Amino acid sequence: MNVLGIFSVEQFFSVAKPLRTATEIPFGISAILANLEQAGFVTDLIVLTPISPFHEMLRESIRVFQPRMVCLTAVSTQYQLILGVARILRQINPSLFIIIGGHYASLNSTEVINESCIDAVCIGEGDHAIVELARRIEANRTPSGIPGLWIKHNDGSIEKNPLDRFITNLDSLPWINRRLWSQWIYDSNDMPSVLVGRGCPYQCTYCSNHAMAGLTKGKYVRFRSVDNLISEVDQIVKDSPDVRIIYLEVETIGAFPDYCIELAEKLIIFNGKREKPLQFGANISPTRRLFSDKKRAENILSLFAKAGFVFLNIGLESGSERIRK
């Protein structure tokens, strides 16, 4: 069975190549499509901008690719655009099963499921739910009882299934398919990103993370094993030898100081075997926990430098002008 994924961006490089660099590949919809591929389904992808020729692109994809299910995702600023896409899809092919996930749908599920063009809403992590849903659709079975999904039935009733716990072992999930995104990126070799973990340890009121963390049970802040992460880094540079720098994507890499030390030490070994060592960048939050032990903090930063880290992003995010200054 064929499954189509659709992603939209507000700030874009061009209509034909909306993403300027490989760093901009989103991990949410990418993980959904990767899980479907691992389960044996055929996937394709469309990346839209506010000025893309929606009707033409969607009609052509449905004609050529012939998907039975379409996976949508949206943050709040992109929801109206994606809702419009769902309405167009429904007009083009009323038999399509249209499911939407992402932060907006997860936190506004009642509003979203009541849209006539939406068949199901995925709440929280959909890695397992999307595969089970696709299997039911492929077998022409009415989808029901799938944890994490709100499903609209033919009679208009809405089945609200409880959520699964957060996935603990991120190593069990497949790596994203970067080739699926390459046609939508201006420079696929420019700083591809690798997901380090999921979840944020902080409770910032201006962010949705605290609400997402409260959706279900289980550990919200989780990191992949260092070995699994480095294996993906190695595969990236084997597939794309021109890559020189990789971004390690996570809310803050300093959430687990011991992890930082292990990661840096193993990256030093990894780079030591390369003719041209890789460079790295990441997000970090200079918290008291991380820097309370000055000796440990200096050791981490020193190891990062030796491992090839050339920058660490620090987000100056606060409602207080005094704190920002």
mmCIF file of C-alpha atoms in Angstrom:
data_model
loop_
_atom_site.group_PDB
_atom_site.id
_atom_site.type_symbol
_atom_site.label_atom_id
_atom_site.label_comp_id
_atom_site.label_asym_id
_atom_site.label_seq_id
_atom_site.Cartn_x
_atom_site.Cartn_y
_atom_site.Cartn_z
ATOM 1 C CA MET A 1 0.000 0.000 0.000
ATOM 2 C CA ASN A 2 1.157 3.513 -0.791
ATOM 3 C CA VAL A 3 1.200 6.249 1.864
ATOM 4 C CA LEU A 4 1.769 9.926 1.136
ATOM 5 C CA GLY A 5 3.300 12.316 3.666
ATOM 6 C CA ILE A 6 2.788 16.081 3.418
ATOM 7 C CA PHE A 7 4.817 18.751 5.197
ATOM 8 C CA SER A 8 4.615 22.528 4.905
ATOM 9 C CA VAL A 9 7.025 25.357 5.656
ATOM 10 C CA GLU A 10 6.346 29.052 6.215
ATOM 11 C CA GLN A 11 9.859 30.350 5.533
ATOM 12 C CA PHE A 12 11.217 28.687 2.402
ATOM 13 C CA PHE A 13 14.183 28.804 0.025
ATOM 14 C CA SER A 14 12.106 28.389 -3.135
ATOM 15 C CA VAL A 15 8.858 26.728 -4.183
ATOM 16 C CA ALA A 16 10.709 23.882 -5.904
ATOM 17 C CA LYS A 17 13.284 23.520 -3.098
ATOM 18 C CA PRO A 18 11.565 24.766 0.068
ATOM 19 C CA LEU A 19 14.346 23.587 2.400
ATOM 20 C CA ARG A 20 17.721 25.260 1.975
ATOM 21 C CA THR A 21 19.773 22.768 3.990
ATOM 22 C CA ALA A 22 19.441 19.226 5.266
ATOM 23 C CA THR A 23 19.265 20.623 8.807
ATOM 24 C CA GLU A 24 15.670 21.624 8.104
ATOM 25 C CA ILE A 25 14.358 18.063 7.694
ATOM 26 C CA PRO A 26 11.663 17.625 10.385
ATOM 27 C CA PHE A 27 11.936 14.522 12.529
ATOM 28 C CA GLY A 28 8.233 14.070 13.311
ATOM 29 C CA ILE A 29 6.780 13.247 9.890
ATOM 30 C CA SER A 30 10.136 11.698 8.902
ATOM 31 C CA ALA A 31 9.838 9.177 11.743
ATOM 32 C CA ILE A 32 6.255 8.349 10.752
ATOM 33 C CA LEU A 33 7.277 7.629 7.166
ATOM 34 C CA ALA A 34 10.352 5.663 8.284
ATOM 35 C CA ASN A 35 8.220 3.412 10.489
ATOM 36 C CA LEU A 36 5.831 2.801 7.600
ATOM 37 C CA GLU A 37 8.716 1.942 5.271
ATOM 38 C CA GLN A 38 10.172 -0.467 7.811
ATOM 39 C CA ALA A 39 6.789 -2.202 7.973
ATOM 40 C CA GLY A 40 6.788 -2.701 4.208
ATOM 41 C CA PHE A 41 4.674 0.213 2.991
ATOM 42 C CA VAL A 42 5.698 2.442 0.081
ATOM 43 C CA THR A 43 5.967 6.129 0.949
ATOM 44 C CA ASP A 44 6.275 9.402 -0.897
ATOM 45 C CA LEU A 45 6.524 13.010 0.236
ATOM 46 C CA ILE A 46 5.338 16.471 -0.742
ATOM 47 C CA VAL A 47 6.743 19.655 0.817
ATOM 48 C CA LEU A 48 4.522 22.715 0.375
ATOM 49 C CA THR A 49 4.990 26.451 0.827
ATOM 50 C CA PRO A 50 2.270 29.119 1.164
ATOM 51 C CA ILE A 51 2.613 29.889 -2.570
ATOM 52 C CA SER A 52 2.925 26.344 -3.907
ATOM 53 C CA PRO A 53 0.446 25.271 -6.619
ATOM 54 C CA PHE A 54 -1.470 23.039 -4.169
ATOM 55 C CA HIS A 55 -4.123 21.672 -6.482
ATOM 56 C CA GLU A 56 -1.727 20.742 -9.268
ATOM 57 C CA MET A 57 0.821 19.119 -6.953
ATOM 58 C CA LEU A 58 -1.774 17.121 -5.027
ATOM 59 C CA ARG A 59 -3.665 15.991 -8.123
ATOM 60 C CA GLU A 60 -0.465 14.849 -9.812
ATOM 61 C CA SER A 61 0.740 12.962 -6.758
ATOM 62 C CA ILE A 62 -2.576 11.178 -6.298
ATOM 63 C CA ARG A 63 -2.730 10.324 -10.008
ATOM 64 C CA VAL A 64 0.813 8.966 -10.228
ATOM 65 C CA PHE A 65 1.516 7.626 -6.728
ATOM 66 C CA GLN A 66 -2.055 6.541 -5.932
ATOM 67 C CA PRO A 67 -1.877 6.578 -2.119
ATOM 68 C CA ARG A 68 -4.620 5.074 0.019
ATOM 69 C CA MET A 69 -3.581 7.008 3.124
ATOM 70 C CA VAL A 70 -2.219 10.533 3.582
ATOM 71 C CA CYS A 71 -0.283 11.631 6.685
ATOM 72 C CA LEU A 72 -0.406 15.324 7.561
ATOM 73 C CA THR A 73 1.354 17.246 10.303
ATOM 74 C CA ALA A 74 1.230 20.835 11.515
ATOM 75 C CA VAL A 75 2.355 23.198 14.209
ATOM 76 C CA SER A 76 -0.070 26.006 15.083
ATOM 77 C CA THR A 77 1.226 28.460 12.471
ATOM 78 C CA GLN A 78 0.847 25.874 9.696
ATOM 79 C CA TYR A 79 -2.463 24.327 10.714
ATOM 80 C CA GLN A 80 -4.765 26.432 8.519
ATOM 81 C CA LEU A 81 -2.608 25.750 5.474
ATOM 82 C CA ILE A 82 -2.583 22.003 6.162
ATOM 83 C CA LEU A 83 -6.326 22.004 6.852
ATOM 84 C CA GLY A 84 -6.795 23.547 3.415
ATOM 85 C CA VAL A 85 -4.649 20.770 1.963
ATOM 86 C CA ALA A 86 -6.874 18.160 3.638
ATOM 87 C CA ARG A 87 -9.959 19.751 2.130
ATOM 88 C CA ILE A 88 -8.412 19.686 -1.344
ATOM 89 C CA LEU A 89 -7.423 16.036 -0.909
ATOM 90 C CA ARG A 90 -10.963 15.152 0.112
ATOM 91 C CA GLN A 91 -12.296 16.815 -3.035
ATOM 92 C CA ILE A 92 -9.784 15.088 -5.292
ATOM 93 C CA ASN A 93 -10.288 11.616 -3.847
ATOM 94 C CA PRO A 94 -13.048 11.133 -1.245
ATOM 95 C CA SER A 95 -11.839 7.584 -0.494
ATOM 96 C CA LEU A 96 -8.463 8.706 0.890
ATOM 97 C CA PHE A 97 -7.890 8.031 4.577
ATOM 98 C CA ILE A 98 -6.519 11.318 5.947
ATOM 99 C CA ILE A 99 -4.749 11.372 9.317
ATOM 100 C CA ILE A 100 -3.076 14.340 10.963
ATOM 101 C CA GLY A 101 -0.574 14.479 13.816
ATOM 102 C CA GLY A 102 1.903 16.911 15.300
ATOM 103 C CA HIS A 103 1.741 19.350 18.183
ATOM 104 C CA TYR A 104 -1.336 21.286 17.093
ATOM 105 C CA ALA A 105 -3.451 18.208 16.436
ATOM 106 C CA SER A 106 -2.260 16.561 19.657
ATOM 107 C CA LEU A 107 -3.207 19.548 21.800
ATOM 108 C CA ASN A 108 -6.396 20.520 19.932
ATOM 109 C CA SER A 109 -7.667 17.063 19.058
ATOM 110 C CA THR A 110 -11.388 17.793 19.550
ATOM 111 C CA GLU A 111 -11.280 20.749 17.179
ATOM 112 C CA VAL A 112 -9.281 18.848 14.568
ATOM 113 C CA ILE A 113 -11.239 15.556 14.544
ATOM 114 C CA ASN A 114 -14.483 17.481 14.001
ATOM 115 C CA GLU A 115 -13.246 18.696 10.612
ATOM 116 C CA SER A 116 -15.115 16.751 7.913
ATOM 117 C CA CYS A 117 -11.936 16.236 5.874
ATOM 118 C CA ILE A 118 -10.066 14.500 8.735
ATOM 119 C CA ASP A 119 -10.499 10.759 9.380
ATOM 120 C CA ALA A 120 -8.150 10.373 12.336
ATOM 121 C CA VAL A 121 -5.960 12.356 14.707
ATOM 122 C CA CYS A 122 -2.707 10.975 16.068
ATOM 123 C CA ILE A 123 -2.073 12.248 19.585
ATOM 124 C CA GLY A 124 1.516 12.229 20.834
ATOM 125 C CA GLU A 125 4.029 9.781 19.399
ATOM 126 C CA GLY A 126 2.600 7.857 16.457
ATOM 127 C CA ASP A 127 5.439 5.478 15.593
ATOM 128 C CA HIS A 128 3.480 2.331 16.438
ATOM 129 C CA ALA A 129 -0.034 3.641 15.844
ATOM 130 C CA ILE A 130 0.581 4.662 12.234
ATOM 131 C CA VAL A 131 1.847 1.198 11.286
ATOM 132 C CA GLU A 132 -1.145 -0.552 12.835
ATOM 133 C CA LEU A 133 -3.496 1.899 11.136
ATOM 134 C CA ALA A 134 -1.877 1.280 7.741
ATOM 135 C CA ARG A 135 -2.173 -2.477 8.215
ATOM 136 C CA ARG A 136 -5.898 -2.186 8.946
ATOM 137 C CA ILE A 137 -6.493 0.023 5.902
ATOM 138 C CA GLU A 138 -4.458 -2.253 3.627
ATOM 139 C CA ALA A 139 -6.500 -5.243 4.807
ATOM 140 C CA ASN A 140 -9.757 -3.309 4.281
ATOM 141 C CA ARG A 141 -10.532 -3.610 7.980
ATOM 142 C CA THR A 142 -12.233 -0.823 9.886
ATOM 143 C CA PRO A 143 -9.534 0.788 12.054
ATOM 144 C CA SER A 144 -10.449 0.562 15.715
ATOM 145 C CA GLY A 145 -8.835 0.148 19.113
ATOM 146 C CA ILE A 146 -5.477 1.635 18.105
ATOM 147 C CA PRO A 147 -3.753 3.378 21.055
ATOM 148 C CA GLY A 148 -2.959 7.019 20.386
ATOM 149 C CA LEU A 149 -5.584 7.543 17.677
ATOM 150 C CA TRP A 150 -8.920 9.307 17.638
ATOM 151 C CA ILE A 151 -10.818 7.761 14.725
ATOM 152 C CA LYS A 152 -13.945 9.029 12.989
ATOM 153 C CA HIS A 153 -16.285 6.242 11.841
ATOM 154 C CA ASN A 154 -18.731 6.255 8.932
ATOM 155 C CA ASP A 155 -21.675 7.007 11.203
ATOM 156 C CA GLY A 156 -19.926 10.156 12.430
ATOM 157 C CA SER A 157 -19.038 8.752 15.844
ATOM 158 C CA ILE A 158 -15.554 9.401 17.179
ATOM 159 C CA GLU A 159 -13.550 6.653 18.836
ATOM 160 C CA LYS A 160 -11.136 8.120 21.368
ATOM 161 C CA ASN A 161 -8.473 5.570 22.176
ATOM 162 C CA PRO A 162 -6.109 5.962 25.150
ATOM 163 C CA LEU A 163 -2.498 6.824 24.478
ATOM 164 C CA ASP A 164 0.477 4.502 24.630
ATOM 165 C CA ARG A 165 3.287 5.347 27.017
ATOM 166 C CA PHE A 166 6.177 7.327 25.595
ATOM 167 C CA ILE A 167 8.578 5.063 23.698
ATOM 168 C CA THR A 168 11.512 4.344 26.007
ATOM 169 C CA ASN A 169 13.975 2.662 23.660
ATOM 170 C CA LEU A 170 14.606 5.119 20.837
ATOM 171 C CA ASP A 171 17.210 2.756 19.395
ATOM 172 C CA SER A 172 14.326 0.466 18.395
ATOM 173 C CA LEU A 173 13.063 3.027 15.887
ATOM 174 C CA PRO A 174 14.305 3.175 12.277
ATOM 175 C CA TRP A 175 16.521 5.974 11.017
ATOM 176 C CA ILE A 176 14.798 8.535 8.837
ATOM 177 C CA ASN A 177 14.944 8.186 5.058
ATOM 178 C CA ARG A 178 16.925 11.235 3.958
ATOM 179 C CA ARG A 179 16.659 10.312 0.264
ATOM 180 C CA LEU A 180 12.914 10.939 0.522
ATOM 181 C CA TRP A 181 13.676 14.591 1.317
ATOM 182 C CA SER A 182 16.553 15.190 -1.104
ATOM 183 C CA GLN A 183 14.353 16.450 -3.961
ATOM 184 C CA TRP A 184 12.986 19.185 -1.672
ATOM 185 C CA ILE A 185 16.375 20.444 -0.390
ATOM 186 C CA TYR A 186 18.633 22.943 -2.135
ATOM 187 C CA ASP A 187 21.815 21.434 -0.623
ATOM 188 C CA SER A 188 21.403 17.964 0.891
ATOM 189 C CA ASN A 189 25.044 17.916 1.999
ATOM 190 C CA ASP A 190 24.804 21.108 4.041
ATOM 191 C CA MET A 191 24.786 20.120 7.722
ATOM 192 C CA PRO A 192 22.351 17.192 7.946
ATOM 193 C CA SER A 193 20.945 16.733 11.436
ATOM 194 C CA VAL A 194 20.767 13.600 13.537
ATOM 195 C CA LEU A 195 18.177 13.259 16.277
ATOM 196 C CA VAL A 196 19.808 12.725 19.671
ATOM 197 C CA GLY A 197 16.646 12.353 21.709
ATOM 198 C CA ARG A 198 13.044 13.309 22.319
ATOM 199 C CA GLY A 199 11.483 15.552 24.917
ATOM 200 C CA CYS A 200 12.556 18.668 26.796
ATOM 201 C CA PRO A 201 13.372 18.777 30.526
ATOM 202 C CA TYR A 202 12.085 22.322 30.984
ATOM 203 C CA GLN A 203 8.630 23.792 31.647
ATOM 204 C CA CYS A 204 8.756 27.056 29.693
ATOM 205 C CA THR A 205 5.303 28.629 29.624
ATOM 206 C CA TYR A 206 5.662 29.918 26.042
ATOM 207 C CA CYS A 207 6.386 26.411 24.693
ATOM 208 C CA SER A 208 4.134 23.391 24.112
ATOM 209 C CA ASN A 209 6.618 20.863 25.510
ATOM 210 C CA HIS A 210 5.132 20.866 29.002
ATOM 211 C CA ALA A 211 1.695 20.151 27.520
ATOM 212 C CA MET A 212 3.042 17.393 25.282
ATOM 213 C CA ALA A 213 4.812 15.833 28.260
ATOM 214 C CA GLY A 214 1.503 15.632 30.116
ATOM 215 C CA LEU A 215 -0.349 13.766 27.376
ATOM 216 C CA THR A 216 0.589 10.304 28.585
ATOM 217 C CA LYS A 217 2.773 8.372 30.998
ATOM 218 C CA GLY A 218 6.401 7.366 30.829
ATOM 219 C CA LYS A 219 9.735 9.123 30.589
ATOM 220 C CA TYR A 220 9.426 12.167 28.357
ATOM 221 C CA VAL A 221 13.102 13.135 28.037
ATOM 222 C CA ARG A 222 14.924 10.261 26.342
ATOM 223 C CA PHE A 223 18.201 9.990 24.446
ATOM 224 C CA ARG A 224 19.337 7.379 21.963
ATOM 225 C CA SER A 225 22.384 5.326 22.868
ATOM 226 C CA VAL A 226 25.637 6.921 21.789
ATOM 227 C CA ASP A 227 26.558 3.895 19.684
ATOM 228 C CA ASN A 228 23.254 4.005 17.799
ATOM 229 C CA LEU A 229 23.645 7.709 17.130
ATOM 230 C CA ILE A 230 27.220 7.383 15.863
ATOM 231 C CA SER A 231 26.183 4.490 13.620
ATOM 232 C CA GLU A 232 23.716 6.814 11.889
ATOM 233 C CA VAL A 233 26.361 9.532 11.588
ATOM 234 C CA ASP A 234 28.660 6.980 9.963
ATOM 235 C CA GLN A 235 25.931 5.947 7.508
ATOM 236 C CA ILE A 236 25.255 9.560 6.552
ATOM 237 C CA VAL A 237 28.850 10.216 5.553
ATOM 238 C CA LYS A 238 29.044 6.889 3.721
ATOM 239 C CA ASP A 239 25.980 7.835 1.681
ATOM 240 C CA SER A 240 27.083 11.459 1.277
ATOM 241 C CA PRO A 241 30.900 11.751 1.393
ATOM 242 C CA ASP A 242 30.765 15.529 0.840
ATOM 243 C CA VAL A 243 29.155 16.135 4.229
ATOM 244 C CA ARG A 244 31.533 18.048 6.481
ATOM 245 C CA ILE A 245 29.417 19.062 9.466
ATOM 246 C CA ILE A 246 26.498 17.387 11.253
ATOM 247 C CA TYR A 247 23.999 18.959 13.611
ATOM 248 C CA LEU A 248 23.064 16.905 16.675
ATOM 249 C CA GLU A 249 19.406 17.813 17.178
ATOM 250 C CA VAL A 250 18.041 17.813 20.716
ATOM 251 C CA GLU A 251 16.424 20.379 23.005
ATOM 252 C CA THR A 252 19.618 20.518 25.086
ATOM 253 C CA ILE A 253 22.478 18.090 24.757
ATOM 254 C CA GLY A 254 23.451 18.915 28.341
ATOM 255 C CA ALA A 255 20.337 17.307 29.842
ATOM 256 C CA PHE A 256 22.465 14.299 30.810
ATOM 257 C CA PRO A 257 26.083 15.330 31.563
ATOM 258 C CA ASP A 258 27.396 11.756 31.629
ATOM 259 C CA TYR A 259 25.942 11.253 28.162
ATOM 260 C CA CYS A 260 27.885 14.301 26.952
ATOM 261 C CA ILE A 261 31.130 12.770 28.144
ATOM 262 C CA GLU A 262 30.448 9.380 26.543
ATOM 263 C CA LEU A 263 29.349 11.007 23.283
ATOM 264 C CA ALA A 264 32.405 13.239 23.062
ATOM 265 C CA GLU A 265 34.841 10.439 23.899
ATOM 266 C CA LYS A 266 33.353 8.149 21.244
ATOM 267 C CA LEU A 267 33.225 10.913 18.635
ATOM 268 C CA ILE A 268 36.914 11.552 19.254
ATOM 269 C CA ILE A 269 37.579 7.889 18.449
ATOM 270 C CA PHE A 270 35.252 8.048 15.430
ATOM 271 C CA ASN A 271 36.939 11.149 14.022
ATOM 272 C CA GLY A 272 40.358 9.704 14.742
ATOM 273 C CA LYS A 273 39.703 7.033 12.126
ATOM 274 C CA ARG A 274 38.699 9.524 9.450
ATOM 275 C CA GLU A 275 40.999 11.214 6.973
ATOM 276 C CA LYS A 276 38.873 14.361 7.271
ATOM 277 C CA PRO A 277 37.310 14.653 10.736
ATOM 278 C CA LEU A 278 33.674 15.695 10.919
ATOM 279 C CA GLN A 279 32.521 18.825 12.688
ATOM 280 C CA PHE A 280 29.444 19.042 14.918
ATOM 281 C CA GLY A 281 27.023 21.506 16.440
ATOM 282 C CA ALA A 282 24.214 21.183 18.982
ATOM 283 C CA ASN A 283 21.822 23.015 21.318
ATOM 284 C CA ILE A 284 22.804 23.436 24.934
ATOM 285 C CA SER A 285 21.215 25.140 27.911
ATOM 286 C CA PRO A 286 23.715 26.501 30.483
ATOM 287 C CA THR A 287 21.769 25.309 33.496
ATOM 288 C CA ARG A 288 22.844 25.101 37.113
ATOM 289 C CA ARG A 289 22.704 21.330 36.930
ATOM 290 C CA LEU A 290 25.128 21.240 34.044
ATOM 291 C CA PHE A 291 27.518 23.866 35.390
ATOM 292 C CA SER A 292 27.208 23.295 39.137
ATOM 293 C CA ASP A 293 30.286 21.094 38.921
ATOM 294 C CA LYS A 294 32.789 23.460 37.316
ATOM 295 C CA LYS A 295 35.414 20.771 36.765
ATOM 296 C CA ARG A 296 32.919 18.486 35.033
ATOM 297 C CA ALA A 297 31.583 21.324 32.883
ATOM 298 C CA GLU A 298 35.080 22.308 31.762
ATOM 299 C CA ASN A 299 35.813 18.670 30.976
ATOM 300 C CA ILE A 300 32.669 18.379 28.831
ATOM 301 C CA LEU A 301 33.443 21.543 26.866
ATOM 302 C CA SER A 302 37.053 20.484 26.399
ATOM 303 C CA LEU A 303 35.993 17.048 25.153
ATOM 304 C CA PHE A 304 33.441 18.631 22.810
ATOM 305 C CA ALA A 305 36.173 20.775 21.283
ATOM 306 C CA LYS A 306 38.409 17.729 20.773
ATOM 307 C CA ALA A 307 35.467 15.790 19.291
ATOM 308 C CA GLY A 308 34.957 18.396 16.579
ATOM 309 C CA PHE A 309 32.182 20.572 18.004
ATOM 310 C CA VAL A 310 32.516 23.990 16.387
ATOM 311 C CA PHE A 311 29.416 25.634 17.903
ATOM 312 C CA LEU A 312 26.823 25.237 20.631
ATOM 313 C CA ASN A 313 23.524 27.101 20.321
ATOM 314 C CA ILE A 314 22.148 28.779 23.439
ATOM 315 C CA GLY A 315 18.555 30.010 23.182
ATOM 316 C CA LEU A 316 17.997 33.326 24.971
ATOM 317 C CA GLU A 317 14.325 32.610 25.558
ATOM 318 C CA SER A 318 12.609 34.458 28.371
ATOM 319 C CA GLY A 319 9.689 36.802 28.910
ATOM 320 C CA SER A 320 11.988 38.940 31.051
ATOM 321 C CA GLU A 321 14.006 41.612 29.303
ATOM 322 C CA ARG A 322 16.345 41.698 32.311
ATOM 323 C CA ILE A 323 17.137 37.995 31.978
ATOM 324 C CA ARG A 324 17.603 38.260 28.222
ATOM 325 C CA LYS A 325 20.134 41.052 28.697
#
